[in-house]
Short mmCIF file of C-alpha atoms in Angstrom, two decimals:
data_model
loop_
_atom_site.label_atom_id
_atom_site.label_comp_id
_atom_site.label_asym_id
_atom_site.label_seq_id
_atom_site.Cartn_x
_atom_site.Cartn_y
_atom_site.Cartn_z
CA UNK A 1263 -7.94 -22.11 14.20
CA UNK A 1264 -4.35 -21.76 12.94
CA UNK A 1265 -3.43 -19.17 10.61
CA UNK A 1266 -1.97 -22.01 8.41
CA UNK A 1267 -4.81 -23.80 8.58
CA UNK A 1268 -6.64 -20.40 7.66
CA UNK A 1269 -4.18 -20.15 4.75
CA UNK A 1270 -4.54 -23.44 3.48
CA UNK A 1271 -8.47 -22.89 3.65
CA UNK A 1272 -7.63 -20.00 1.22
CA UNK A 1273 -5.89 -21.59 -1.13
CA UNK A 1274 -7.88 -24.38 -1.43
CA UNK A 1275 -10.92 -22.35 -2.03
CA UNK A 1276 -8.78 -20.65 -4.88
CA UNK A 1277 -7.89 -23.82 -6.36
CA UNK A 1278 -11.39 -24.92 -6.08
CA UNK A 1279 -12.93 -21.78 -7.67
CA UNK A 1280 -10.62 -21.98 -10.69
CA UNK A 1281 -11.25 -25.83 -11.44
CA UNK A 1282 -15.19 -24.92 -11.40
CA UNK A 1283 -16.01 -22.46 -14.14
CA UNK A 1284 -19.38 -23.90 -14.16
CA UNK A 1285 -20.44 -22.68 -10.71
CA UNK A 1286 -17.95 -19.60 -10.05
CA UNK A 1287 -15.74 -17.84 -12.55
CA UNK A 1288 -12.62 -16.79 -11.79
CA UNK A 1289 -13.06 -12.85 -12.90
CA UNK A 1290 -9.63 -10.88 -11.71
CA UNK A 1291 -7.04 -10.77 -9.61
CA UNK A 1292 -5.67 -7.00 -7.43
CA UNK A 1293 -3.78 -5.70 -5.38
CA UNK A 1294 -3.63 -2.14 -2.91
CA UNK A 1295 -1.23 -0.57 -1.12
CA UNK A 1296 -2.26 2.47 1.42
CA UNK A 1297 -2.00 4.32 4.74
CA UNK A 1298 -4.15 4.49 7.49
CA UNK A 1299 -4.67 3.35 11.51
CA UNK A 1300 -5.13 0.66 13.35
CA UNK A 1301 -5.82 0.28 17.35
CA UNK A 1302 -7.45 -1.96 19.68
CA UNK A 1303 -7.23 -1.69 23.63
CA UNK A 1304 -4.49 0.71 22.74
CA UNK A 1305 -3.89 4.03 21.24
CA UNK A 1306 -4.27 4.44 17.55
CA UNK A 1307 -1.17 3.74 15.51
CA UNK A 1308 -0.36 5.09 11.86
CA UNK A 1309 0.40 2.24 9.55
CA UNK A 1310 1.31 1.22 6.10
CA UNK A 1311 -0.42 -1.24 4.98
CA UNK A 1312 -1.69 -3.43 1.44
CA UNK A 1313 -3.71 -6.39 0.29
CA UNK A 1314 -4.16 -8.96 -1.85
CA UNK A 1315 -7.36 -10.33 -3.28
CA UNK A 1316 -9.37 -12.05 -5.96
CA UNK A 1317 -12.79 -11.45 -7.68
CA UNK A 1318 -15.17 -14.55 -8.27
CA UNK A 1319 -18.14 -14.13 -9.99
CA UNK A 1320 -21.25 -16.65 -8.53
CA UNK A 1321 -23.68 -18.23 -10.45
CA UNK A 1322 -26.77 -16.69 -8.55
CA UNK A 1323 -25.82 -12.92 -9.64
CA UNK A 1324 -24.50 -11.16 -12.32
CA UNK A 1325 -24.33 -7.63 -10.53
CA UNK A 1326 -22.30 -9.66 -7.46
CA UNK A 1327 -19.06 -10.26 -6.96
CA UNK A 1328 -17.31 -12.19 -4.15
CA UNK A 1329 -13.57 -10.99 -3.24
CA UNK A 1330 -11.82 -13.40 -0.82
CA UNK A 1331 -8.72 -11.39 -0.09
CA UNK A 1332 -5.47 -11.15 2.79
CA UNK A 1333 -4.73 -7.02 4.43
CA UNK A 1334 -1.88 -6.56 6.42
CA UNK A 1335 -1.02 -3.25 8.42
CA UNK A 1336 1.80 -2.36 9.94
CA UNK A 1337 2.98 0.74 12.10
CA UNK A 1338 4.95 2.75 9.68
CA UNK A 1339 7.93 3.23 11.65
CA UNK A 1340 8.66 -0.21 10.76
CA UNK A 1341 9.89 1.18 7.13
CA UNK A 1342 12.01 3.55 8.09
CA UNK A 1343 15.53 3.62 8.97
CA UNK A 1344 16.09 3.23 12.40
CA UNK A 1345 17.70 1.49 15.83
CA UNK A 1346 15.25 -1.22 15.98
CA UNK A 1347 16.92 -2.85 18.91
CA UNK A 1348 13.84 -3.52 21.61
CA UNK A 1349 11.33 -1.75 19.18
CA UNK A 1350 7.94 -3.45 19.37
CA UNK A 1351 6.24 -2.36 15.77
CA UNK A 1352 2.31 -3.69 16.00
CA UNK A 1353 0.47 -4.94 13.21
CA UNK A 1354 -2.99 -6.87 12.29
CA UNK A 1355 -3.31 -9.08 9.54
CA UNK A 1356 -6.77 -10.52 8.22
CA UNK A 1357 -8.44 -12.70 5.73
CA UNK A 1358 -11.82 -11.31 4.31
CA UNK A 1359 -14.46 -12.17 2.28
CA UNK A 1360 -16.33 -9.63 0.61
CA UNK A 1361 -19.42 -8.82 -1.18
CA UNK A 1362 -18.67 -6.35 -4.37
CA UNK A 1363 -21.18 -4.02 -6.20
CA UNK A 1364 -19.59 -1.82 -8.61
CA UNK A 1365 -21.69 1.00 -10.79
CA UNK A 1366 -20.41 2.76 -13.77
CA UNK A 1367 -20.43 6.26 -13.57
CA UNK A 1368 -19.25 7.22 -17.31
CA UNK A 1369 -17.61 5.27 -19.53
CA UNK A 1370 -14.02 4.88 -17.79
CA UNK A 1371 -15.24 6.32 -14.48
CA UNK A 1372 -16.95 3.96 -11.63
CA UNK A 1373 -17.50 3.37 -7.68
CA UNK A 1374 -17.36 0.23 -6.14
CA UNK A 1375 -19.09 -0.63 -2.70
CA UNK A 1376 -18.27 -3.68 -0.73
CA UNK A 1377 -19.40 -4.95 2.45
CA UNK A 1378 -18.11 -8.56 4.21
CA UNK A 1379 -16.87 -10.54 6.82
CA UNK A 1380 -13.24 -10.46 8.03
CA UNK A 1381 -11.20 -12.86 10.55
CA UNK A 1382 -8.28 -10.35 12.26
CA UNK A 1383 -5.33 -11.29 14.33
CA UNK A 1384 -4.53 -8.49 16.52
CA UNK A 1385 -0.87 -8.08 16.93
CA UNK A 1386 -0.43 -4.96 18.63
CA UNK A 1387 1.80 -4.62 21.77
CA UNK A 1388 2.34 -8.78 22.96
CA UNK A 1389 -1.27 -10.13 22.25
CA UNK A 1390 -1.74 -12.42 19.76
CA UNK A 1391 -5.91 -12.68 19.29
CA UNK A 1392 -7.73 -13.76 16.58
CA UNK A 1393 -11.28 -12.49 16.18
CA UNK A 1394 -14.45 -12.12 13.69
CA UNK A 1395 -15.44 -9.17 12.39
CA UNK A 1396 -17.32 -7.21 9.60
CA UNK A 1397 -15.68 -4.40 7.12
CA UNK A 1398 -16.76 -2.11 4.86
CA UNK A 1399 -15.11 0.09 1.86
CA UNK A 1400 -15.62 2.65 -0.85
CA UNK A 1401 -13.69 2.93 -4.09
CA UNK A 1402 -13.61 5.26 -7.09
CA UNK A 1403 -11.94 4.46 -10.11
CA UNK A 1404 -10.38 4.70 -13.67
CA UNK A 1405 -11.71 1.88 -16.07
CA UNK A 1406 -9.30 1.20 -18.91
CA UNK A 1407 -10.85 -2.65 -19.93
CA UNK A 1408 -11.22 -3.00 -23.32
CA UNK A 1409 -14.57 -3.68 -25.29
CA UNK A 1410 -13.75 -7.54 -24.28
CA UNK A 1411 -13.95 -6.41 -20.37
CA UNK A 1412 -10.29 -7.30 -20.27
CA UNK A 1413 -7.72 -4.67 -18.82
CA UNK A 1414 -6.23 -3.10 -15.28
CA UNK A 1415 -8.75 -0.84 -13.50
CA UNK A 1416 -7.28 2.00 -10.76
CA UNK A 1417 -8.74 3.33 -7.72
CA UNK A 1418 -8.66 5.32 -4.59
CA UNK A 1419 -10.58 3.95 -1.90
CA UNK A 1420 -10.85 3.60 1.85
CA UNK A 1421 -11.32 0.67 3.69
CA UNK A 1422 -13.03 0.47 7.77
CA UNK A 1423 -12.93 -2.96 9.55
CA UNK A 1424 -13.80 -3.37 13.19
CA UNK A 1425 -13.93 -6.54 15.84
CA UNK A 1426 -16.74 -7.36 18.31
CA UNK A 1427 -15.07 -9.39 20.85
CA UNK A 1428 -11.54 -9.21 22.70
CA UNK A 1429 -9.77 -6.50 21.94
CA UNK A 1430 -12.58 -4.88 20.08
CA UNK A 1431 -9.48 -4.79 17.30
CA UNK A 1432 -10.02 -2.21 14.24
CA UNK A 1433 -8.41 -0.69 11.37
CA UNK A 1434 -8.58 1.74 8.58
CA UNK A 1435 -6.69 2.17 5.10
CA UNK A 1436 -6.57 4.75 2.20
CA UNK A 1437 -5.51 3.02 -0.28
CA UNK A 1438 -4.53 2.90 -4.58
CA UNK A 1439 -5.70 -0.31 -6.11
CA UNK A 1440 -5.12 -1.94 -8.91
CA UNK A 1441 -6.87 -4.85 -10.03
CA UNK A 1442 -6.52 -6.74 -13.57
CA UNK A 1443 -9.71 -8.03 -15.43
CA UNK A 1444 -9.15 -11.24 -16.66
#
């Protein structure tokens, strides 16, 4: 499968889950930005990295909430100012699907759990493999919703994905997110 096909399967699911408020509502939409590692047959590498995502809330749970998203790492040398001429930077990007649980601590204080499913294209040094795989991550956060449960919610968290077959391809990121409540 293509990564544009991949894409397209994305958006289509996002166009799908907006249209059908009945079945799945459309609940927020976030953002991170981090650092952390990624390797596969290869020593680890120290990358920058962020992701994009949106929360969907099913009809079969209200304590549930599904997060298709998109992470992409890259070695951090990449940013920086340099000679890039014959410079191979590596990378890994993936799509995701997870399962959220968050738990309020205090009032404006809470930790969110996820677990899911992720599909990762391994670009470090010349392969190019895409692969299934599982992640995990933990989050801690700063609530400031408003009595409506409408607002921006902060958090530090740290995110571990890891790859079964090929390259046995995995990553991690500590990372601030930021995710609006709509």
């Amino acid at each position: 499968m293509t990564s544009k096909k991949i894409l397209q399967t994305v958006f289509l699911f996002a166009a799908l889950t907006i249209t059908t408020n009945a079945q799945i509502e459309f609940t927020g939409l976030g953002s991170s930005l981090g650092i952390g590692g990624i390797n596969s047959n290869s020593p680890s590498f120290t990358v920058l990295g962020g992701s994009i995502f949106f929360d969907v809330a099913p009809w079969f749970s209200d304590q549930l909430i599904l997060r298709p998203g998109f992470t992409y790492a890259r070695k951090i040398e990449y940013f920086l100012p340099e000679n890039r001429h014959g410079r191979v930077y590596p990378f890994m990007k993936s799509f995701s699907l997870k399962a959220v649980i968050q738990q309020t601590l205090q009032r404006n204080i809470f930790i969110e759990e996820t677990a899911g499913v992720l599909y990762l294209n391994d670009r470090t040094f010349q392969t190019n493999e895409w692969m299934p795989g599982i992640l995990f991550s933990i989050l801690g956060g700063l609530d400031f919703t408003d009595y409506k449960s409408k607002g921006l919610q902060l958090g530090l968290g740290l995110e571990y994905g890891l790859t079964f077959t090929k390259t046995n391809a995995n990553y991690y990121l500590v990372s601030l997110q930021s995710k609006i409540i709509l």
